[in-house]
Backbone atoms as SQL, in Angstrom:
CREATE TABLE atoms (id INTEGER PRIMARY KEY, chain TEXT, resi INTEGER, resn TEXT, atom TEXT, x REAL, y REAL, z REAL);
INSERT INTO atoms VALUES
  (1, 'A', 1, 'TYR', 'N', 38.853, -30.179, -233.756),
  (2, 'A', 1, 'TYR', 'CA', 37.923, -29.455, -234.257),
  (3, 'A', 1, 'TYR', 'C', 38.266, -30.033, -235.354),
  (4, 'A', 2, 'THR', 'N', 39.491, -29.725, -235.716),
  (5, 'A', 2, 'THR', 'CA', 40.021, -30.516, -237.018),
  (6, 'A', 2, 'THR', 'C', 39.767, -31.788, -237.028),
  (7, 'A', 3, 'SER', 'N', 40.235, -32.661, -236.519),
  (8, 'A', 3, 'SER', 'CA', 39.858, -33.861, -236.537),
  (9, 'A', 3, 'SER', 'C', 38.257, -34.229, -236.632),
  (10, 'A', 4, 'SER', 'N', 37.920, -33.752, -237.087),
  (11, 'A', 4, 'SER', 'CA', 35.561, -33.666, -236.695),
  (12, 'A', 4, 'SER', 'C', 35.781, -33.553, -238.302),
  (13, 'A', 5, 'LEU', 'N', 36.790, -32.249, -239.125),
  (14, 'A', 5, 'LEU', 'CA', 36.747, -31.749, -240.180),
  (15, 'A', 5, 'LEU', 'C', 37.242, -32.674, -241.077),
  (16, 'A', 6, 'THR', 'N', 38.333, -33.596, -240.876),
  (17, 'A', 6, 'THR', 'CA', 38.884, -34.566, -241.704),
  (18, 'A', 6, 'THR', 'C', 39.051, -35.912, -241.436),
  (19, 'A', 7, 'GLY', 'N', 38.608, -36.054, -240.459),
  (20, 'A', 7, 'GLY', 'CA', 38.378, -37.728, -240.221),
  (21, 'A', 7, 'GLY', 'C', 36.825, -37.988, -239.932),
  (22, 'A', 8, 'GLY', 'N', 36.114, -39.056, -239.647),
  (23, 'A', 8, 'GLY', 'CA', 34.751, -39.298, -239.082),
  (24, 'A', 8, 'GLY', 'C', 34.434, -40.057, -240.475),
  (25, 'A', 9, 'GLY', 'N', 35.043, -40.292, -241.309),
  (26, 'A', 9, 'GLY', 'CA', 34.755, -41.257, -242.605),
  (27, 'A', 9, 'GLY', 'C', 34.036, -39.953, -243.572),
  (28, 'A', 10, 'THR', 'N', 33.972, -38.650, -243.556),
  (29, 'A', 10, 'THR', 'CA', 33.613, -37.969, -243.975),
  (30, 'A', 10, 'THR', 'C', 34.276, -37.381, -245.678),
  (31, 'A', 11, 'ASN', 'N', 33.849, -36.585, -246.476),
  (32, 'A', 11, 'ASN', 'CA', 34.726, -36.577, -247.870),
  (33, 'A', 11, 'ASN', 'C', 34.728, -35.216, -247.909),
  (34, 'A', 12, 'VAL', 'N', 34.555, -34.433, -246.807),
  (35, 'A', 12, 'VAL', 'CA', 34.619, -32.674, -246.567),
  (36, 'A', 12, 'VAL', 'C', 35.728, -32.720, -247.027),
  (37, 'A', 13, 'LYS', 'N', 36.370, -31.864, -247.518),
  (38, 'A', 13, 'LYS', 'CA', 37.589, -31.560, -248.124),
  (39, 'A', 13, 'LYS', 'C', 38.037, -29.637, -247.440),
  (40, 'A', 14, 'VAL', 'N', 38.188, -29.764, -246.983),
  (41, 'A', 14, 'VAL', 'CA', 38.412, -28.448, -246.223),
  (42, 'A', 14, 'VAL', 'C', 40.199, -27.756, -246.135),
  (43, 'A', 15, 'ALA', 'N', 40.271, -26.675, -247.247),
  (44, 'A', 15, 'ALA', 'CA', 41.410, -26.343, -247.008),
  (45, 'A', 15, 'ALA', 'C', 42.672, -25.685, -246.567),
  (46, 'A', 16, 'PHE', 'N', 41.914, -25.411, -245.285),
  (47, 'A', 16, 'PHE', 'CA', 42.490, -24.660, -244.327),
  (48, 'A', 16, 'PHE', 'C', 42.624, -25.529, -243.063),
  (49, 'A', 17, 'ALA', 'N', 42.309, -27.039, -242.527),
  (50, 'A', 17, 'ALA', 'CA', 42.369, -27.841, -241.847),
  (51, 'A', 17, 'ALA', 'C', 44.053, -28.305, -241.793),
  (52, 'A', 18, 'LYS', 'N', 44.877, -28.165, -242.501),
  (53, 'A', 18, 'LYS', 'CA', 46.176, -28.541, -242.570),
  (54, 'A', 18, 'LYS', 'C', 46.961, -27.196, -241.572),
  (55, 'A', 19, 'ASP', 'N', 46.295, -26.103, -242.458),
  (56, 'A', 19, 'ASP', 'CA', 47.217, -24.912, -241.278),
  (57, 'A', 19, 'ASP', 'C', 46.441, -25.166, -239.953),
  (58, 'A', 20, 'MET', 'N', 45.238, -25.277, -239.876),
  (59, 'A', 20, 'MET', 'CA', 44.784, -25.475, -238.483),
  (60, 'A', 20, 'MET', 'C', 45.623, -26.278, -237.732),
  (61, 'A', 21, 'MET', 'N', 45.877, -27.450, -238.189),
  (62, 'A', 21, 'MET', 'CA', 46.839, -28.381, -237.670),
  (63, 'A', 21, 'MET', 'C', 48.332, -27.834, -236.924),
  (64, 'A', 22, 'ASN', 'N', 49.045, -27.530, -238.125),
  (65, 'A', 22, 'ASN', 'CA', 49.834, -26.789, -237.982),
  (66, 'A', 22, 'ASN', 'C', 49.645, -25.800, -236.724),
  (67, 'A', 23, 'ASP', 'N', 48.842, -25.187, -236.404),
  (68, 'A', 23, 'ASP', 'CA', 48.925, -23.888, -235.600),
  (69, 'A', 23, 'ASP', 'C', 48.557, -25.156, -234.149),
  (70, 'A', 24, 'ALA', 'N', 47.675, -25.905, -234.178),
  (71, 'A', 24, 'ALA', 'CA', 47.831, -26.431, -233.025),
  (72, 'A', 24, 'ALA', 'C', 48.978, -27.859, -232.460),
  (73, 'A', 25, 'ASN', 'N', 49.603, -27.873, -233.680),
  (74, 'A', 25, 'ASN', 'CA', 51.009, -28.527, -233.174),
  (75, 'A', 25, 'ASN', 'C', 51.925, -27.641, -232.254),
  (76, 'A', 26, 'ASN', 'N', 52.115, -26.138, -233.232),
  (77, 'A', 26, 'ASN', 'CA', 53.003, -25.047, -232.653),
  (78, 'A', 26, 'ASN', 'C', 52.265, -24.350, -230.944),
  (79, 'A', 27, 'PHE', 'N', 50.830, -24.938, -230.986),
  (80, 'A', 27, 'PHE', 'CA', 50.457, -24.867, -229.659),
  (81, 'A', 27, 'PHE', 'C', 51.058, -25.409, -228.562),
  (82, 'A', 28, 'GLU', 'N', 50.972, -26.888, -229.161),
  (83, 'A', 28, 'GLU', 'CA', 51.177, -27.795, -228.355),
  (84, 'A', 28, 'GLU', 'C', 52.929, -27.996, -227.700),
  (85, 'A', 29, 'LYS', 'N', 53.761, -27.462, -229.154),
  (86, 'A', 29, 'LYS', 'CA', 54.873, -27.428, -228.574),
  (87, 'A', 29, 'LYS', 'C', 55.154, -26.220, -227.564),
  (88, 'A', 30, 'ALA', 'N', 54.561, -25.414, -227.679),
  (89, 'A', 30, 'ALA', 'CA', 54.573, -23.643, -227.258),
  (90, 'A', 30, 'ALA', 'C', 54.540, -24.358, -225.371),
  (91, 'A', 31, 'GLN', 'N', 53.344, -25.314, -225.325),
  (92, 'A', 31, 'GLN', 'CA', 52.631, -25.571, -224.233),
  (93, 'A', 31, 'GLN', 'C', 53.306, -26.475, -223.459),
  (94, 'A', 32, 'LYS', 'N', 54.556, -27.206, -224.373),
  (95, 'A', 32, 'LYS', 'CA', 55.941, -28.032, -223.279),
  (96, 'A', 32, 'LYS', 'C', 56.524, -27.154, -223.180),
  (97, 'A', 33, 'GLN', 'N', 57.048, -25.973, -224.104),
  (98, 'A', 33, 'GLN', 'CA', 57.593, -24.560, -223.510),
  (99, 'A', 33, 'GLN', 'C', 57.175, -24.541, -222.218),
  (100, 'A', 34, 'LEU', 'N', 55.978, -24.314, -221.971),
  (101, 'A', 34, 'LEU', 'CA', 56.085, -23.514, -220.812),
  (102, 'A', 34, 'LEU', 'C', 55.860, -24.541, -219.589),
  (103, 'A', 35, 'VAL', 'N', 55.425, -25.530, -219.894),
  (104, 'A', 35, 'VAL', 'CA', 55.815, -26.760, -218.766),
  (105, 'A', 35, 'VAL', 'C', 57.491, -26.740, -218.390),
  (106, 'A', 36, 'LYS', 'N', 58.150, -26.742, -218.928),
  (107, 'A', 36, 'LYS', 'CA', 59.857, -26.748, -218.570),
  (108, 'A', 36, 'LYS', 'C', 60.063, -25.517, -217.973),
  (109, 'A', 37, 'ALA', 'N', 59.717, -24.677, -218.263),
  (110, 'A', 37, 'ALA', 'CA', 60.125, -22.909, -217.949),
  (111, 'A', 37, 'ALA', 'C', 59.593, -22.884, -216.931),
  (112, 'A', 38, 'ILE', 'N', 58.293, -23.717, -216.787),
  (113, 'A', 38, 'ILE', 'CA', 57.644, -23.565, -215.029),
  (114, 'A', 38, 'ILE', 'C', 58.620, -23.824, -213.877),
  (115, 'A', 39, 'GLY', 'N', 59.316, -25.132, -214.416),
  (116, 'A', 39, 'GLY', 'CA', 59.686, -26.167, -213.813),
  (117, 'A', 39, 'GLY', 'C', 60.755, -25.567, -213.324),
  (118, 'A', 40, 'LYS', 'N', 61.824, -24.936, -214.364),
  (119, 'A', 40, 'LYS', 'CA', 62.956, -23.851, -213.931),
  (120, 'A', 40, 'LYS', 'C', 62.546, -22.853, -212.988),
  (121, 'A', 41, 'LYS', 'N', 61.510, -22.257, -213.446),
  (122, 'A', 41, 'LYS', 'CA', 61.080, -20.598, -212.696),
  (123, 'A', 41, 'LYS', 'C', 61.696, -19.752, -213.147),
  (124, 'A', 42, 'ASP', 'N', 62.070, -20.040, -214.945),
  (125, 'A', 42, 'ASP', 'CA', 62.810, -19.271, -215.877),
  (126, 'A', 42, 'ASP', 'C', 61.234, -18.221, -216.673),
  (127, 'A', 43, 'GLN', 'N', 61.501, -16.778, -215.747),
  (128, 'A', 43, 'GLN', 'CA', 60.209, -16.285, -216.255),
  (129, 'A', 43, 'GLN', 'C', 60.456, -15.472, -217.428),
  (130, 'A', 44, 'SER', 'N', 61.295, -15.302, -217.936),
  (131, 'A', 44, 'SER', 'CA', 61.284, -14.920, -219.427),
  (132, 'A', 44, 'SER', 'C', 61.253, -16.255, -220.359),
  (133, 'A', 45, 'ALA', 'N', 61.420, -17.301, -219.985),
  (134, 'A', 45, 'ALA', 'CA', 60.703, -18.448, -221.060),
  (135, 'A', 45, 'ALA', 'C', 59.591, -18.873, -220.827),
  (136, 'A', 46, 'CYS', 'N', 58.991, -18.563, -219.936),
  (137, 'A', 46, 'CYS', 'CA', 57.378, -18.517, -219.579),
  (138, 'A', 46, 'CYS', 'C', 56.571, -17.526, -220.318),
  (139, 'A', 47, 'SER', 'N', 57.251, -15.932, -220.478),
  (140, 'A', 47, 'SER', 'CA', 56.975, -15.421, -221.382),
  (141, 'A', 47, 'SER', 'C', 56.663, -15.298, -222.541),
  (142, 'A', 48, 'LYS', 'N', 58.226, -15.979, -222.756),
  (143, 'A', 48, 'LYS', 'CA', 58.199, -16.116, -224.428),
  (144, 'A', 48, 'LYS', 'C', 57.251, -17.822, -224.946),
  (145, 'A', 49, 'ALA', 'N', 56.682, -18.146, -223.885),
  (146, 'A', 49, 'ALA', 'CA', 56.041, -19.631, -224.091),
  (147, 'A', 49, 'ALA', 'C', 54.781, -19.291, -224.217),
  (148, 'A', 50, 'LEU', 'N', 54.271, -18.426, -223.098),
  (149, 'A', 50, 'LEU', 'CA', 53.154, -17.911, -223.383),
  (150, 'A', 50, 'LEU', 'C', 52.901, -17.120, -224.451),
  (151, 'A', 51, 'GLU', 'N', 53.285, -15.995, -225.156),
  (152, 'A', 51, 'GLU', 'CA', 53.310, -15.667, -226.189),
  (153, 'A', 51, 'GLU', 'C', 53.316, -16.664, -227.444),
  (154, 'A', 52, 'ASN', 'N', 53.691, -17.679, -227.294),
  (155, 'A', 52, 'ASN', 'CA', 53.921, -18.212, -228.885),
  (156, 'A', 52, 'ASN', 'C', 52.990, -18.975, -228.563),
  (157, 'A', 53, 'MET', 'N', 52.042, -19.420, -227.379),
  (158, 'A', 53, 'MET', 'CA', 50.927, -20.139, -227.093),
  (159, 'A', 53, 'MET', 'C', 49.913, -19.195, -227.938),
  (160, 'A', 54, 'SER', 'N', 49.824, -17.948, -227.332),
  (161, 'A', 54, 'SER', 'CA', 48.731, -16.696, -227.693),
  (162, 'A', 54, 'SER', 'C', 48.753, -16.668, -228.929),
  (163, 'A', 55, 'GLU', 'N', 50.076, -16.754, -230.138),
  (164, 'A', 55, 'GLU', 'CA', 50.195, -16.382, -231.279),
  (165, 'A', 55, 'GLU', 'C', 49.868, -18.072, -232.174),
  (166, 'A', 56, 'ALA', 'N', 49.951, -19.275, -231.765),
  (167, 'A', 56, 'ALA', 'CA', 49.111, -19.925, -232.304),
  (168, 'A', 56, 'ALA', 'C', 48.183, -20.133, -231.849),
  (169, 'A', 57, 'LEU', 'N', 47.228, -19.996, -230.583),
  (170, 'A', 57, 'LEU', 'CA', 45.404, -20.357, -231.012),
  (171, 'A', 57, 'LEU', 'C', 45.237, -19.275, -231.794),
  (172, 'A', 58, 'LEU', 'N', 45.270, -17.966, -231.498),
  (173, 'A', 58, 'LEU', 'CA', 44.787, -16.595, -232.523),
  (174, 'A', 58, 'LEU', 'C', 44.772, -17.073, -233.702),
  (175, 'A', 59, 'ALA', 'N', 45.879, -17.875, -234.679),
  (176, 'A', 59, 'ALA', 'CA', 46.137, -18.294, -235.779),
  (177, 'A', 59, 'ALA', 'C', 45.242, -19.451, -235.958),
  (178, 'A', 60, 'TYR', 'N', 45.034, -20.224, -235.188),
  (179, 'A', 60, 'TYR', 'CA', 44.148, -21.245, -235.381),
  (180, 'A', 60, 'TYR', 'C', 42.762, -20.997, -235.300),
  (181, 'A', 61, 'ARG', 'N', 41.863, -20.113, -234.710),
  (182, 'A', 61, 'ARG', 'CA', 41.258, -19.942, -234.848),
  (183, 'A', 61, 'ARG', 'C', 40.807, -18.606, -235.392),
  (184, 'A', 62, 'THR', 'N', 41.618, -17.706, -236.328),
  (185, 'A', 62, 'THR', 'CA', 41.635, -17.202, -237.649),
  (186, 'A', 62, 'THR', 'C', 41.481, -17.789, -238.505),
  (187, 'A', 63, 'THR', 'N', 42.231, -18.662, -238.955),
  (188, 'A', 63, 'THR', 'CA', 42.049, -20.052, -239.690),
  (189, 'A', 63, 'THR', 'C', 40.773, -20.347, -240.155),
  (190, 'A', 64, 'GLY', 'N', 40.156, -20.551, -238.730),
  (191, 'A', 64, 'GLY', 'CA', 39.249, -21.623, -238.774),
  (192, 'A', 64, 'GLY', 'C', 38.062, -21.332, -238.866),
  (193, 'A', 65, 'LYS', 'N', 38.017, -19.712, -238.583),
  (194, 'A', 65, 'LYS', 'CA', 36.547, -18.283, -238.501),
  (195, 'A', 65, 'LYS', 'C', 36.225, -18.827, -237.520),
  (196, 'A', 66, 'LEU', 'N', 37.007, -19.163, -236.323),
  (197, 'A', 66, 'LEU', 'CA', 36.497, -19.577, -234.783),
  (198, 'A', 66, 'LEU', 'C', 36.525, -18.053, -233.974),
  (199, 'A', 67, 'LEU', 'N', 36.189, -16.924, -234.888),
  (200, 'A', 67, 'LEU', 'CA', 36.511, -15.834, -233.792),
  (201, 'A', 67, 'LEU', 'C', 34.748, -14.913, -234.250),
  (202, 'A', 68, 'GLY', 'N', 34.836, -13.840, -233.111),
  (203, 'A', 68, 'GLY', 'CA', 33.522, -13.332, -232.794),
  (204, 'A', 68, 'GLY', 'C', 32.255, -14.445, -232.354),
  (205, 'A', 69, 'PRO', 'N', 30.936, -13.847, -232.189),
  (206, 'A', 69, 'PRO', 'CA', 29.949, -14.214, -231.164),
  (207, 'A', 69, 'PRO', 'C', 29.699, -15.914, -231.922),
  (208, 'A', 70, 'ASP', 'N', 29.490, -15.788, -233.115),
  (209, 'A', 70, 'ASP', 'CA', 29.285, -16.827, -233.415),
  (210, 'A', 70, 'ASP', 'C', 29.946, -17.690, -233.885),
  (211, 'A', 71, 'GLY', 'N', 31.461, -17.741, -233.741),
  (212, 'A', 71, 'GLY', 'CA', 32.466, -18.363, -233.429),
  (213, 'A', 71, 'GLY', 'C', 33.221, -19.292, -232.244),
  (214, 'A', 72, 'GLY', 'N', 31.947, -18.887, -231.080),
  (215, 'A', 72, 'GLY', 'CA', 32.587, -19.066, -229.925),
  (216, 'A', 72, 'GLY', 'C', 33.104, -18.083, -228.697),
  (217, 'A', 73, 'GLY', 'N', 32.965, -17.008, -229.478),
  (218, 'A', 73, 'GLY', 'CA', 33.251, -15.964, -228.776),
  (219, 'A', 73, 'GLY', 'C', 34.772, -15.057, -229.567),
  (220, 'A', 74, 'ASP', 'N', 34.920, -13.840, -228.498),
  (221, 'A', 74, 'ASP', 'CA', 36.404, -13.299, -228.871),
  (222, 'A', 74, 'ASP', 'C', 37.279, -13.506, -228.168),
  (223, 'A', 75, 'ILE', 'N', 38.503, -13.476, -228.743),
  (224, 'A', 75, 'ILE', 'CA', 39.601, -13.831, -227.892),
  (225, 'A', 75, 'ILE', 'C', 40.112, -13.014, -227.034),
  (226, 'A', 76, 'PRO', 'N', 39.841, -12.233, -226.075),
  (227, 'A', 76, 'PRO', 'CA', 40.342, -10.923, -225.394),
  (228, 'A', 76, 'PRO', 'C', 42.058, -10.692, -225.668),
  (229, 'A', 77, 'SER', 'N', 42.247, -9.133, -225.880),
  (230, 'A', 77, 'SER', 'CA', 43.281, -8.821, -226.230),
  (231, 'A', 77, 'SER', 'C', 43.940, -8.661, -224.590),
  (232, 'A', 78, 'VAL', 'N', 45.562, -8.441, -225.242),
  (233, 'A', 78, 'VAL', 'CA', 46.174, -8.128, -224.186),
  (234, 'A', 78, 'VAL', 'C', 46.314, -7.349, -223.016),
  (235, 'A', 79, 'ASP', 'N', 45.665, -6.270, -223.427),
  (236, 'A', 79, 'ASP', 'CA', 44.925, -5.356, -222.736),
  (237, 'A', 79, 'ASP', 'C', 44.012, -5.735, -221.698),
  (238, 'A', 80, 'GLU', 'N', 43.396, -6.483, -222.385),
  (239, 'A', 80, 'GLU', 'CA', 41.671, -6.897, -221.581),
  (240, 'A', 80, 'GLU', 'C', 42.254, -7.985, -220.756),
  (241, 'A', 81, 'ILE', 'N', 43.354, -8.760, -220.653),
  (242, 'A', 81, 'ILE', 'CA', 43.810, -9.395, -219.916),
  (243, 'A', 81, 'ILE', 'C', 44.537, -8.884, -218.905),
  (244, 'A', 82, 'ARG', 'N', 45.506, -8.010, -218.871),
  (245, 'A', 82, 'ARG', 'CA', 45.854, -7.070, -218.373),
  (246, 'A', 82, 'ARG', 'C', 45.130, -6.194, -217.555),
  (247, 'A', 83, 'ARG', 'N', 43.926, -5.606, -217.577),
  (248, 'A', 83, 'ARG', 'CA', 43.062, -5.092, -216.652),
  (249, 'A', 83, 'ARG', 'C', 42.406, -6.154, -216.247),
  (250, 'A', 84, 'SER', 'N', 42.037, -7.478, -216.651),
  (251, 'A', 84, 'SER', 'CA', 41.198, -7.997, -215.271),
  (252, 'A', 84, 'SER', 'C', 42.757, -8.643, -214.173),
  (253, 'A', 85, 'ALA', 'N', 43.486, -8.519, -214.670),
  (254, 'A', 85, 'ALA', 'CA', 44.802, -9.263, -213.963),
  (255, 'A', 85, 'ALA', 'C', 44.977, -8.333, -212.799),
  (256, 'A', 86, 'CYS', 'N', 44.843, -7.422, -212.863),
  (257, 'A', 86, 'CYS', 'CA', 45.316, -5.420, -212.178),
  (258, 'A', 86, 'CYS', 'C', 43.714, -5.766, -211.251),
  (259, 'A', 87, 'ARG', 'N', 42.751, -6.306, -211.839),
  (260, 'A', 87, 'ARG', 'CA', 41.520, -6.190, -210.661),
  (261, 'A', 87, 'ARG', 'C', 41.863, -7.002, -209.789),
  (262, 'A', 88, 'VAL', 'N', 42.144, -8.514, -210.079),
  (263, 'A', 88, 'VAL', 'CA', 42.232, -9.513, -208.844),
  (264, 'A', 88, 'VAL', 'C', 43.812, -9.379, -208.505),
  (265, 'A', 89, 'GLN', 'N', 45.040, -9.037, -209.199),
  (266, 'A', 89, 'GLN', 'CA', 46.324, -9.244, -208.090),
  (267, 'A', 89, 'GLN', 'C', 46.861, -7.686, -207.730),
  (268, 'A', 90, 'GLY', 'N', 46.099, -6.674, -208.026),
  (269, 'A', 90, 'GLY', 'CA', 46.442, -5.517, -207.454),
  (270, 'A', 90, 'GLY', 'C', 47.570, -4.850, -208.813),
  (271, 'A', 91, 'ARG', 'N', 48.052, -3.670, -209.145),
  (272, 'A', 91, 'ARG', 'CA', 49.036, -2.667, -209.895),
  (273, 'A', 91, 'ARG', 'C', 50.013, -3.569, -210.109),
  (274, 'A', 92, 'ARG', 'N', 50.720, -4.402, -209.268),
  (275, 'A', 92, 'ARG', 'CA', 52.119, -4.727, -209.304),
  (276, 'A', 92, 'ARG', 'C', 51.868, -5.647, -210.114),
  (277, 'A', 93, 'PHE', 'N', 50.710, -6.670, -210.693),
  (278, 'A', 93, 'PHE', 'CA', 50.948, -7.348, -211.948),
  (279, 'A', 93, 'PHE', 'C', 51.060, -7.008, -213.169),
  (280, 'A', 94, 'GLU', 'N', 50.406, -5.766, -213.074),
  (281, 'A', 94, 'GLU', 'CA', 50.839, -4.588, -214.072),
  (282, 'A', 94, 'GLU', 'C', 52.080, -3.983, -214.310),
  (283, 'A', 95, 'GLN', 'N', 52.283, -3.340, -213.420),
  (284, 'A', 95, 'GLN', 'CA', 54.368, -3.521, -213.299),
  (285, 'A', 95, 'GLN', 'C', 55.108, -4.250, -213.762),
  (286, 'A', 96, 'LYS', 'N', 55.177, -5.746, -213.591),
  (287, 'A', 96, 'LYS', 'CA', 55.527, -6.549, -214.072),
  (288, 'A', 96, 'LYS', 'C', 55.551, -6.583, -215.388),
  (289, 'A', 97, 'VAL', 'N', 54.443, -6.685, -216.015),
  (290, 'A', 97, 'VAL', 'CA', 54.097, -7.023, -217.316),
  (291, 'A', 97, 'VAL', 'C', 54.694, -5.804, -218.388),
  (292, 'A', 98, 'LYS', 'N', 54.830, -4.670, -218.067),
  (293, 'A', 98, 'LYS', 'CA', 55.041, -3.576, -217.999),
  (294, 'A', 98, 'LYS', 'C', 56.324, -3.725, -218.452),
  (295, 'A', 99, 'GLU', 'N', 57.370, -4.438, -217.195),
  (296, 'A', 99, 'GLU', 'CA', 58.764, -4.546, -217.508),
  (297, 'A', 99, 'GLU', 'C', 59.489, -5.592, -218.482),
  (298, 'A', 100, 'ARG', 'N', 58.181, -6.487, -218.184),
  (299, 'A', 100, 'ARG', 'CA', 58.706, -7.863, -219.263),
  (300, 'A', 100, 'ARG', 'C', 58.744, -6.991, -220.754),
  (301, 'A', 101, 'ASP', 'N', 57.415, -6.479, -220.780),
  (302, 'A', 101, 'ASP', 'CA', 57.827, -5.401, -222.308),
  (303, 'A', 101, 'ASP', 'C', 58.544, -4.765, -222.823),
  (304, 'A', 102, 'GLU', 'N', 59.063, -3.983, -221.597),
  (305, 'A', 102, 'GLU', 'CA', 60.807, -3.514, -222.003),
  (306, 'A', 102, 'GLU', 'C', 61.940, -4.358, -222.474),
  (307, 'A', 103, 'ARG', 'N', 61.885, -5.431, -221.471),
  (308, 'A', 103, 'ARG', 'CA', 62.986, -6.026, -221.541),
  (309, 'A', 103, 'ARG', 'C', 62.822, -6.376, -222.951),
  (310, 'A', 104, 'LEU', 'N', 61.474, -7.533, -223.942),
  (311, 'A', 104, 'LEU', 'CA', 61.528, -7.789, -225.070),
  (312, 'A', 104, 'LEU', 'C', 61.792, -6.702, -226.149),
  (313, 'A', 105, 'LYS', 'N', 61.446, -5.750, -225.776),
  (314, 'A', 105, 'LYS', 'CA', 61.524, -4.426, -226.779),
  (315, 'A', 105, 'LYS', 'C', 63.226, -4.105, -227.062),
  (316, 'A', 106, 'GLU', 'N', 63.871, -4.396, -225.816),
  (317, 'A', 106, 'GLU', 'CA', 65.521, -4.193, -226.161),
  (318, 'A', 106, 'GLU', 'C', 66.095, -5.412, -226.573),
  (319, 'A', 107, 'VAL', 'N', 65.661, -6.457, -226.824),
  (320, 'A', 107, 'VAL', 'CA', 65.923, -7.876, -227.286),
  (321, 'A', 107, 'VAL', 'C', 65.962, -7.502, -228.715);
Protein backbone atom coordinates (compact mmCIF):
# COMPACT_ATOMS: atom_id res chain seq x y z
CA TYR A 1 0.00 0.00 0.00
CA THR A 2 2.71 2.47 0.96
CA SER A 3 4.76 1.53 -2.08
CA SER A 4 1.88 2.53 -4.31
CA LEU A 5 1.54 5.82 -2.44
CA THR A 6 5.22 6.75 -2.59
CA GLY A 7 6.24 5.26 -5.94
CA GLY A 8 4.92 4.66 -9.39
CA GLY A 9 5.96 8.05 -10.78
CA THR A 10 3.28 9.96 -8.95
CA ASN A 11 3.95 13.29 -7.33
CA VAL A 12 1.60 12.63 -4.45
CA LYS A 13 3.12 13.52 -1.08
CA VAL A 14 1.64 11.53 1.74
CA ALA A 15 2.80 12.65 5.16
CA PHE A 16 1.95 9.38 6.90
CA ALA A 17 3.67 7.05 4.39
CA LYS A 18 6.97 7.18 6.31
CA ASP A 19 5.25 6.11 9.54
CA MET A 20 3.48 3.33 7.69
CA MET A 21 6.77 2.09 6.24
CA ASN A 22 8.24 2.01 9.76
CA ASP A 23 5.23 0.02 10.97
CA ALA A 24 5.62 -2.40 8.04
CA ASN A 25 9.31 -2.86 8.89
CA ASN A 26 8.40 -3.51 12.54
CA PHE A 27 5.89 -6.12 11.40
CA GLU A 28 8.54 -7.85 9.27
CA LYS A 29 11.02 -7.88 12.18
CA ALA A 30 8.42 -9.39 14.48
CA GLN A 31 7.55 -11.96 11.83
CA LYS A 32 11.21 -13.03 11.64
CA GLN A 33 11.28 -13.26 15.44
CA LEU A 34 8.21 -15.49 15.29
CA VAL A 35 9.84 -17.84 12.78
CA LYS A 36 12.92 -18.15 15.05
CA ALA A 37 10.77 -18.70 18.14
CA ILE A 38 8.76 -21.39 16.39
CA GLY A 39 11.97 -23.12 15.39
CA LYS A 40 13.11 -23.09 19.01
CA LYS A 41 9.60 -24.03 20.24
CA ASP A 42 9.74 -21.11 22.66
CA GLN A 43 6.15 -20.31 23.60
CA SER A 44 6.86 -17.05 25.40
CA ALA A 45 8.96 -15.73 22.50
CA CYS A 46 6.19 -16.76 20.08
CA SER A 47 3.65 -14.93 22.16
CA LYS A 48 5.79 -11.79 22.31
CA ALA A 49 6.42 -11.89 18.55
CA LEU A 50 2.70 -12.26 17.84
CA GLU A 51 1.93 -9.32 20.11
CA ASN A 52 4.54 -7.20 18.30
CA MET A 53 3.06 -8.19 14.94
CA SER A 54 -0.41 -7.28 16.13
CA GLU A 55 0.73 -3.89 17.42
CA ALA A 56 2.62 -3.10 14.21
CA LEU A 57 -0.32 -4.11 12.02
CA LEU A 58 -2.77 -2.06 14.04
CA ALA A 59 -0.44 0.96 13.95
CA TYR A 60 -0.03 0.56 10.17
CA ARG A 61 -3.74 0.33 9.55
CA THR A 62 -4.57 3.15 11.96
CA THR A 63 -1.99 5.50 10.44
CA GLY A 64 -3.21 4.75 6.92
CA LYS A 65 -6.86 5.05 7.94
CA LEU A 66 -7.40 1.45 6.84
CA LEU A 67 -9.88 0.63 9.59
CA GLY A 68 -13.62 0.21 9.37
CA PRO A 69 -15.77 -1.13 6.57
CA ASP A 70 -14.41 1.30 3.95
CA GLY A 71 -10.80 0.53 4.79
CA GLY A 72 -10.84 -3.21 4.38
CA GLY A 73 -12.75 -4.30 7.44
CA ASP A 74 -12.22 -4.09 11.14
CA ILE A 75 -9.33 -5.85 12.83
CA PRO A 76 -10.77 -8.35 15.31
CA SER A 77 -10.07 -7.66 18.94
CA VAL A 78 -8.08 -10.06 21.08
CA ASP A 79 -11.31 -11.17 22.75
CA GLU A 80 -12.94 -11.89 19.38
CA ILE A 81 -9.94 -13.97 18.34
CA ARG A 82 -10.04 -15.84 21.63
CA ARG A 83 -13.75 -16.59 21.26
CA SER A 84 -13.30 -17.95 17.75
CA ALA A 85 -10.31 -20.04 18.84
CA CYS A 86 -12.34 -21.42 21.74
CA ARG A 87 -15.06 -22.53 19.34
CA VAL A 88 -12.49 -24.34 17.20
CA GLN A 89 -10.02 -25.67 19.78
CA GLY A 90 -12.11 -25.90 22.90
CA ARG A 91 -11.65 -24.19 26.24
CA ARG A 92 -8.10 -25.39 26.86
CA PHE A 93 -6.83 -22.80 24.36
CA GLU A 94 -8.57 -20.04 26.30
CA GLN A 95 -6.98 -21.32 29.51
CA LYS A 96 -3.51 -21.24 27.91
CA VAL A 97 -4.09 -17.66 26.78
CA LYS A 98 -5.23 -16.61 30.26
CA GLU A 99 -2.17 -18.27 31.80
CA ARG A 100 0.04 -16.40 29.34
CA ASP A 101 -1.67 -13.13 30.21
CA GLU A 102 -0.99 -13.74 33.90
CA ARG A 103 2.70 -14.45 33.17
CA LEU A 104 2.94 -11.22 31.19
CA LYS A 105 1.39 -9.23 34.03
CA GLU A 106 4.05 -10.57 36.39
CA VAL A 107 6.88 -9.36 34.15
